[in-house]
Amino acid sequence: MKNSRLTGIFPAMLTAFDGRGVDTAKVAAHAKRLADAGVHGLYVGGSSGEMILMTEAERKTLLETVIGAVGDRISVIAHIGTTSTAGSLELARHAEKAGAHALSSVTPLYYKYGFREVKHYYERLAAETSLPVIIYNIPALTGTTLSTAQLSEILSIPNVGGMKFTSSDFFQLERIRAAFPDKVFYNGSDEMLLSGLAAGADGGIGSTYNNQPKRMLKIYNAYLAGDMKTALAEQAKANEMIAALLKVGVLPGCKMLLKLKGFDYGECREPFLPLGEDAAKELEGLEVE
Ligand code: MN9
């Protein structure tokens, strides 16, 4: 049976930082704003959360803050992938204790690992937790491209509950969806949410959902209702914003846009740099919903 708590629209939450570490007050406020907008859950500590620029202690604080803010109101998927298996297992144990509803991890980072190693990594994670483990497949950033047969092998591990699919190979998504009807699949490219849903995704996880949660919910709900005219129109509106964010840089752009619309969520960590006036011009006219 598919886990209904894990379907729907999940912003890949941005992390707010202050001079010392995680700005817990801002993170809690943003988590509540997103829950109030009606999203089904939050994906915490992933690429959009700048996890790669955070210490493991900060990542624990971040997750505890989000769960503290939204409680059991909406679902929380904790991204626990690090550069080492030991580090990921440590964050996995912490996330389960902290009350996350599911865990997720990117494929092992930096070195070019072979499939044997990638599969073993997920076996270790799945054995460490009783929570569903969601594979985060993002070949453009990890450099690891897995075939349909290889992804299917990992999805056959009993505790592996599904996959976040950030790729435009919708043939692959459709084939895997069909082979694993009880697992959950998320579209990962916001600009193609509707295409992912059409290929069988159960929802989406994305960075630009931080800025337009209601619009992404409209796409999802219109699709479920069979109202393709509305779904297409809302995706087109969403893409106005996504195209502008891609132009200036997605993560610094999402933060700048939050600020322009009245919610100062701070800046990204270096090596990201704050954006200038040109970026503000690209973003200020955008309609936020
Ligand atoms: O997978 C996100 N991808 C990255 C999720 O973080 C690299 C997306 O939400 C993109 O940021 C978004 C813009 O291309 O679709």
Coordinates of C-alpha atoms and ligand atoms in Angstrom, one line a residue, residues 12 47-48 136 138 141 164 166 188-191 205-209 242 246 250-251, ligand 1:
A12 CA 12.7 21.4 -0.7
S47 CA 20.5 20.4 -2.0
S48 CA 18.1 23.3 -1.7
Y136 CA 17.4 11.1 -4.4
I138 CA 19.9 13.8 -9.5
L141 CA 24.7 17.1 -9.8
K164 CA 12.9 11.7 -5.9
T166 CA 15.4 15.0 -10.9
G188 CA 12.3 16.8 -9.0
S189 CA 12.4 19.5 -11.8
D190 CA 9.9 22.2 -10.8
E191 CA 9.7 23.4 -14.4
I205 CA 9.8 18.1 -4.3
G206 CA 11.4 21.4 -5.3
S207 CA 13.3 24.5 -4.4
T208 CA 11.1 27.0 -6.1
Y209 CA 8.1 25.7 -4.1
I242 CA 11.5 29.4 -12.5
L246 CA 17.5 29.9 -13.3
V250 CA 18.2 29.3 -8.2
L251 CA 19.2 29.2 -4.5
Ligands
MN9_1 O1 15.6 18.6 -7.4 C1 15.8 21.0 -7.5 N1 17.1 20.8 -8.1 C2 18.2 21.2 -7.5 C3 15.2 19.7 -7.1 O2 18.3 21.6 -6.4 C4 19.4 21.1 -8.3 C5 14.8 21.7 -8.4 O3 13.8 22.1 -7.5 C6 15.4 22.8 -9.2 O4 16.1 23.7 -8.3 C7 14.4 23.6 -10.0 C8 15.0 24.6 -10.9 O5 15.7 24.0 -12.0 O6 13.6 22.7 -10.7

